[in-house]
Tab-separated table of C-alpha atoms in Angstrom:
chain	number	residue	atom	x	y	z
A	1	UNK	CA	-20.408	14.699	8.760
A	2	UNK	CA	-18.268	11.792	10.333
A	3	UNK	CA	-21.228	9.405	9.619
A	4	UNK	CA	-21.084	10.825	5.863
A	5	UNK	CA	-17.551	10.349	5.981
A	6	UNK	CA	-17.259	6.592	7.069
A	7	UNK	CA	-20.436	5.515	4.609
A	8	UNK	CA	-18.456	6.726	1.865
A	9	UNK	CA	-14.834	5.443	2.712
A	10	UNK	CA	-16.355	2.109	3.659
A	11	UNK	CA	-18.632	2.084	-0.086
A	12	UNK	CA	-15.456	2.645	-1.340
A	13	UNK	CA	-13.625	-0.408	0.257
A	14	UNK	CA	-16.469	-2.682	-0.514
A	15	UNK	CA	-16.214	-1.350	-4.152
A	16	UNK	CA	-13.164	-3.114	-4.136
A	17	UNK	CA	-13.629	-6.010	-1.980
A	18	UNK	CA	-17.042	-7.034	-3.480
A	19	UNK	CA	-16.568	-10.920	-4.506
A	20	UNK	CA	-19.220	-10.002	-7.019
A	21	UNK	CA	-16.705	-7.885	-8.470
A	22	UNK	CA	-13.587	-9.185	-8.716
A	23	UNK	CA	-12.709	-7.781	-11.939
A	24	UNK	CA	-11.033	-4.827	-9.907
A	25	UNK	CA	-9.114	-7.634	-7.914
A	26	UNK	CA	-8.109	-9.116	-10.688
A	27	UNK	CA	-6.677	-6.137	-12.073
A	28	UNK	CA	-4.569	-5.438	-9.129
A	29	UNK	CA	-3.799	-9.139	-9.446
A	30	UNK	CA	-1.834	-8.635	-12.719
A	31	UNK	CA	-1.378	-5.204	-12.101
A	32	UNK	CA	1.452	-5.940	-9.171
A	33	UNK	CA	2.224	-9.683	-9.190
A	34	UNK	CA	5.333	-8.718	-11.487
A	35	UNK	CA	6.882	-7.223	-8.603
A	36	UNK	CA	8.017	-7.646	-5.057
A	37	UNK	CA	8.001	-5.414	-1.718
A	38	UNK	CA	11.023	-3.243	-2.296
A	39	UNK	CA	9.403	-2.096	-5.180
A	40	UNK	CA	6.526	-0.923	-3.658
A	41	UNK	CA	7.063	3.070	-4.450
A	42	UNK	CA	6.233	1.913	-7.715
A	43	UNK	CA	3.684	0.165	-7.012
A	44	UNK	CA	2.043	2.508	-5.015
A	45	UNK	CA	2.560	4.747	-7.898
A	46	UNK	CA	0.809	2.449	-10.510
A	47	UNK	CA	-2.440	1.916	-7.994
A	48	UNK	CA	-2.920	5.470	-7.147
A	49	UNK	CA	-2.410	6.347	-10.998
A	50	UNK	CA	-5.647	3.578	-11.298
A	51	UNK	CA	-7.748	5.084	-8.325
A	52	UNK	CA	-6.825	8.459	-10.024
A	53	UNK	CA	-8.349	7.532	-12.938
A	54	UNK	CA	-10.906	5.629	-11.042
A	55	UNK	CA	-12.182	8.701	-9.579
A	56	UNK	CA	-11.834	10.991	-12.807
A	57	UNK	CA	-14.390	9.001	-14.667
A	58	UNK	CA	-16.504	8.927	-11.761
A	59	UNK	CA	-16.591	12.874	-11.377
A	60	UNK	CA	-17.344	13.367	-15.162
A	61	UNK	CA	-20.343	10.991	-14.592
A	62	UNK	CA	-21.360	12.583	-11.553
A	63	UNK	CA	-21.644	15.886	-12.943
A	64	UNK	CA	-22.539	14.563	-16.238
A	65	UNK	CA	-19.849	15.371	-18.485
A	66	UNK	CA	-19.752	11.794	-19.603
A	67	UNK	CA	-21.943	9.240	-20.540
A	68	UNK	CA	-21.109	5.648	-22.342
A	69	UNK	CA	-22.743	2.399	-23.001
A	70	UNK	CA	-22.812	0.192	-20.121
A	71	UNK	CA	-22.256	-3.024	-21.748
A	72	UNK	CA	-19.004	-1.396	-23.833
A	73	UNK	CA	-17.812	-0.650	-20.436
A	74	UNK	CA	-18.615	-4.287	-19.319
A	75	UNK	CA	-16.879	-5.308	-22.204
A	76	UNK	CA	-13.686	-2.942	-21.819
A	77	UNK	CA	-13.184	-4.066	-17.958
A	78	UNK	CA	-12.173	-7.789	-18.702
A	79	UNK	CA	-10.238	-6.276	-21.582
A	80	UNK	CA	-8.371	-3.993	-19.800
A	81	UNK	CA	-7.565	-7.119	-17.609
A	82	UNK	CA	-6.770	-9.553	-20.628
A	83	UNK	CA	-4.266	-6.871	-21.776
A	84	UNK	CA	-2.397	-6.356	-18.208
A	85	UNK	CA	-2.240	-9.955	-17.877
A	86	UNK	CA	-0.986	-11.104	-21.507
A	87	UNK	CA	1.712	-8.002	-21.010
A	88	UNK	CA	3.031	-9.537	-17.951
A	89	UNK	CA	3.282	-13.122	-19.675
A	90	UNK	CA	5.415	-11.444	-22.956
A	91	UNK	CA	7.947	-9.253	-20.072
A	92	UNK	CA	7.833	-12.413	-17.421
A	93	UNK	CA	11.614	-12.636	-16.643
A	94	UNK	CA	12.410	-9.609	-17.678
A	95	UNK	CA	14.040	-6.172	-15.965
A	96	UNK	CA	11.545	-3.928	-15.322
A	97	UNK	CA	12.012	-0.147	-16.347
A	98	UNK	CA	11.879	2.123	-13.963
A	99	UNK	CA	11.071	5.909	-14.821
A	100	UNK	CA	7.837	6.975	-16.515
A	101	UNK	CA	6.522	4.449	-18.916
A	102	UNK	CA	3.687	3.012	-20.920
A	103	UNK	CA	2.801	1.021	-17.386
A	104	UNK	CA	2.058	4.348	-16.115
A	105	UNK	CA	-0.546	5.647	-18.364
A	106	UNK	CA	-2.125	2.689	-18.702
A	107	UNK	CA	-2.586	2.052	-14.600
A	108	UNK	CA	-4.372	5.422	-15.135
A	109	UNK	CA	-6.404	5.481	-18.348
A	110	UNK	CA	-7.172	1.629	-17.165
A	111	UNK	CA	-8.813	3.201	-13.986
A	112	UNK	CA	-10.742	5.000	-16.087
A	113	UNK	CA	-12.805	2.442	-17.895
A	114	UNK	CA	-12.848	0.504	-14.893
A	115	UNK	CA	-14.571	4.147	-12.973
A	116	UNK	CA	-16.957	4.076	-15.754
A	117	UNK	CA	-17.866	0.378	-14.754
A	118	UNK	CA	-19.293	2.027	-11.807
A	119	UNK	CA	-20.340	5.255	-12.485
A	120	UNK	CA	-24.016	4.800	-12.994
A	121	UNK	CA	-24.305	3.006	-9.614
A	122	UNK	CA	-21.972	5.941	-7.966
A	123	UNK	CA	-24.189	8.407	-10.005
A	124	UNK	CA	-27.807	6.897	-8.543
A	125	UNK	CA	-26.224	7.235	-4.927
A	126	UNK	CA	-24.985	10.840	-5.079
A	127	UNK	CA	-28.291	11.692	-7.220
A	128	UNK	CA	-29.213	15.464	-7.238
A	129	UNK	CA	-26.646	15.864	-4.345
A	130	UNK	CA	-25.709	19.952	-4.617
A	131	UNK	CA	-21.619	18.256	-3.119
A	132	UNK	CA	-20.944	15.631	-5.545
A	133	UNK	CA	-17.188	16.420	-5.047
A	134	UNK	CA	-16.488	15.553	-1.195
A	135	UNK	CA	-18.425	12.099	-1.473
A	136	UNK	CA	-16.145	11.297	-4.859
A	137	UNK	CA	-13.215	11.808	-2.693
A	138	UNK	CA	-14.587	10.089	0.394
A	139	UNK	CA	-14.850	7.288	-2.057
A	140	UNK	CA	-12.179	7.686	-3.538
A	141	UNK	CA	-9.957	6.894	-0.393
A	142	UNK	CA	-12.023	3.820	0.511
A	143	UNK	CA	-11.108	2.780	-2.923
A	144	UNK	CA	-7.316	3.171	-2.240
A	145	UNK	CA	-7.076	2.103	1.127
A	146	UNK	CA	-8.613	-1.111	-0.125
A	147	UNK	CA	-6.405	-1.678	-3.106
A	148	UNK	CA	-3.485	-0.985	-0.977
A	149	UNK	CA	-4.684	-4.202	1.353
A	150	UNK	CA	-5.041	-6.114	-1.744
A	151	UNK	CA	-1.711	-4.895	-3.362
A	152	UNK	CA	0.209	-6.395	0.265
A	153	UNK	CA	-1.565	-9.202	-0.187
A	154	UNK	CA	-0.440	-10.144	-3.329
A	155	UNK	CA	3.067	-9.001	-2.697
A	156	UNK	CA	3.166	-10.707	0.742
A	157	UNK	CA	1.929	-14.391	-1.493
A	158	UNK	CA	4.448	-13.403	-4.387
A	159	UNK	CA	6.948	-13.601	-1.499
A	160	UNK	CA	6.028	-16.651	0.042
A	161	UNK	CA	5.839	-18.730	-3.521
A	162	UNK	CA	9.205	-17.032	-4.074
A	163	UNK	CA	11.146	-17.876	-0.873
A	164	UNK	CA	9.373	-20.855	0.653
A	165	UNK	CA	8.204	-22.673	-2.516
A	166	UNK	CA	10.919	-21.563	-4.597
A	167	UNK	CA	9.092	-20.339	-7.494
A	168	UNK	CA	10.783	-18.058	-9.835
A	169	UNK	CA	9.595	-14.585	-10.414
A	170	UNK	CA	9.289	-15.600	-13.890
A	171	UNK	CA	7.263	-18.444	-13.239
A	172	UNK	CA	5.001	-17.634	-10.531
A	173	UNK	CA	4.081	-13.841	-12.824
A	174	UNK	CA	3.720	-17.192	-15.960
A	175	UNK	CA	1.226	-18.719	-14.169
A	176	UNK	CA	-0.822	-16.016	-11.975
A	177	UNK	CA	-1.019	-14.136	-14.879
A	178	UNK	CA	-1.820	-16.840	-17.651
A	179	UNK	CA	-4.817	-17.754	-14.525
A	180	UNK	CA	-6.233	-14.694	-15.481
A	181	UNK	CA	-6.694	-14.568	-19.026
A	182	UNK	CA	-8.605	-18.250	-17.803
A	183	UNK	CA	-10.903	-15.938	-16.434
A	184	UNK	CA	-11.771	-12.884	-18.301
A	185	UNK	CA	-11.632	-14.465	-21.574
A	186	UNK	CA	-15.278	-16.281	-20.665
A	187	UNK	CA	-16.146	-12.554	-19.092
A	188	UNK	CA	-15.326	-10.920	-21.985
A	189	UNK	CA	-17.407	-13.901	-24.582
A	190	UNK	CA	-20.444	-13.360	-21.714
A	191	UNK	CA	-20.760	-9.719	-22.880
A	192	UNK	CA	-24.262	-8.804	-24.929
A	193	UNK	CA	-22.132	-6.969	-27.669
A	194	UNK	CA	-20.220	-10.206	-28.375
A	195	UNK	CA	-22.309	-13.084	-27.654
């Protein structure tokens, strides 16, 4: 049960951390660089809105509500990236709202294409499993507890370029953010369904 456990949590921070997929880095990349640590309720809010969704897409997989072309998804996942990142380069500078917003449903509707990225994969493992639901969750923490190391991250380099180097928030959101459009746009013109 423990053993079960651990496999699943740990899956779930490799997920993450996976250098072969760091399309879900980069979306925490542009998903928090606009902000710094005393906002990190919201932040917290935003990431667990995207493992929410995360793990929503992966439970209508895994019990086969669900099913959608892999290379759309492919397709979708630098997208949803390209769109985070161009939104922080048009608000760069500016106050950020707090309350409920647009930022909000997109952290979680963005976690869901990104869950059905994986949800074949997630689908093979669990198989004809008769308790889909447990391992989802098991998962589902590994996923969070890893995007909560790379959200500190991120916030504790946003601070440093801030304080030490002097960068402005407006800048340093400018450039980390117009660094990733450099690299999804060639993800996103590698995709079969465009090239």
């Amino acid at each position: 049960m423990l053993d079960d456990f651990l496999f699943y949590v740990q899956y779930g921070i490799n997920h993450v951390l996976d250098i072969n997929g760091y399309d879900h880095v980069l979306f925490l990349l542009v998903l928090t660089v606009a902000y710094i640590f005393k906002d990190w309720k919201r932040v917290l809010i935003l990431v667990s809105l995207f493992t929410l969704g995360h793990t929503v897409s992966l439970i209508l997989a895994a019990y086969d509500v669900v099913q959608i072309n892999g290379a759309l998804v492919e397709l979708l996942i630098p997208i949803t990236i390209l769109i985070m990142a161009v939104y922080n380069i048009f608000t760069a500078g500016k106050t950020i709202q707090k309350g409920v917003s647009l930022l909000f449903f997109s952290a979680l509707f963005f976690g869901i294409v990104h869950g059905l990225g994986f949800a074949r994969e997630f689908h093979l493992l669990i198989g004809g499993s008769s308790n889909k639901l447990l391992p989802l969750l098991e998962f589902a923490l590994g996923i969070e507890a890893a995007q909560i190391i790379i959200v500190f991250v991120v916030l504790f380099f946003s601070y440093i370029m801030q304080t030490v180097f002097r960068f402005s928030k407006r800048d340093w959101v400018l450039v980390i953010s117009s660094v990733v459009v450099g690299l999804v746009i060639p993800m996103i013109m590698a995709n079969k369904l465009i090239s």
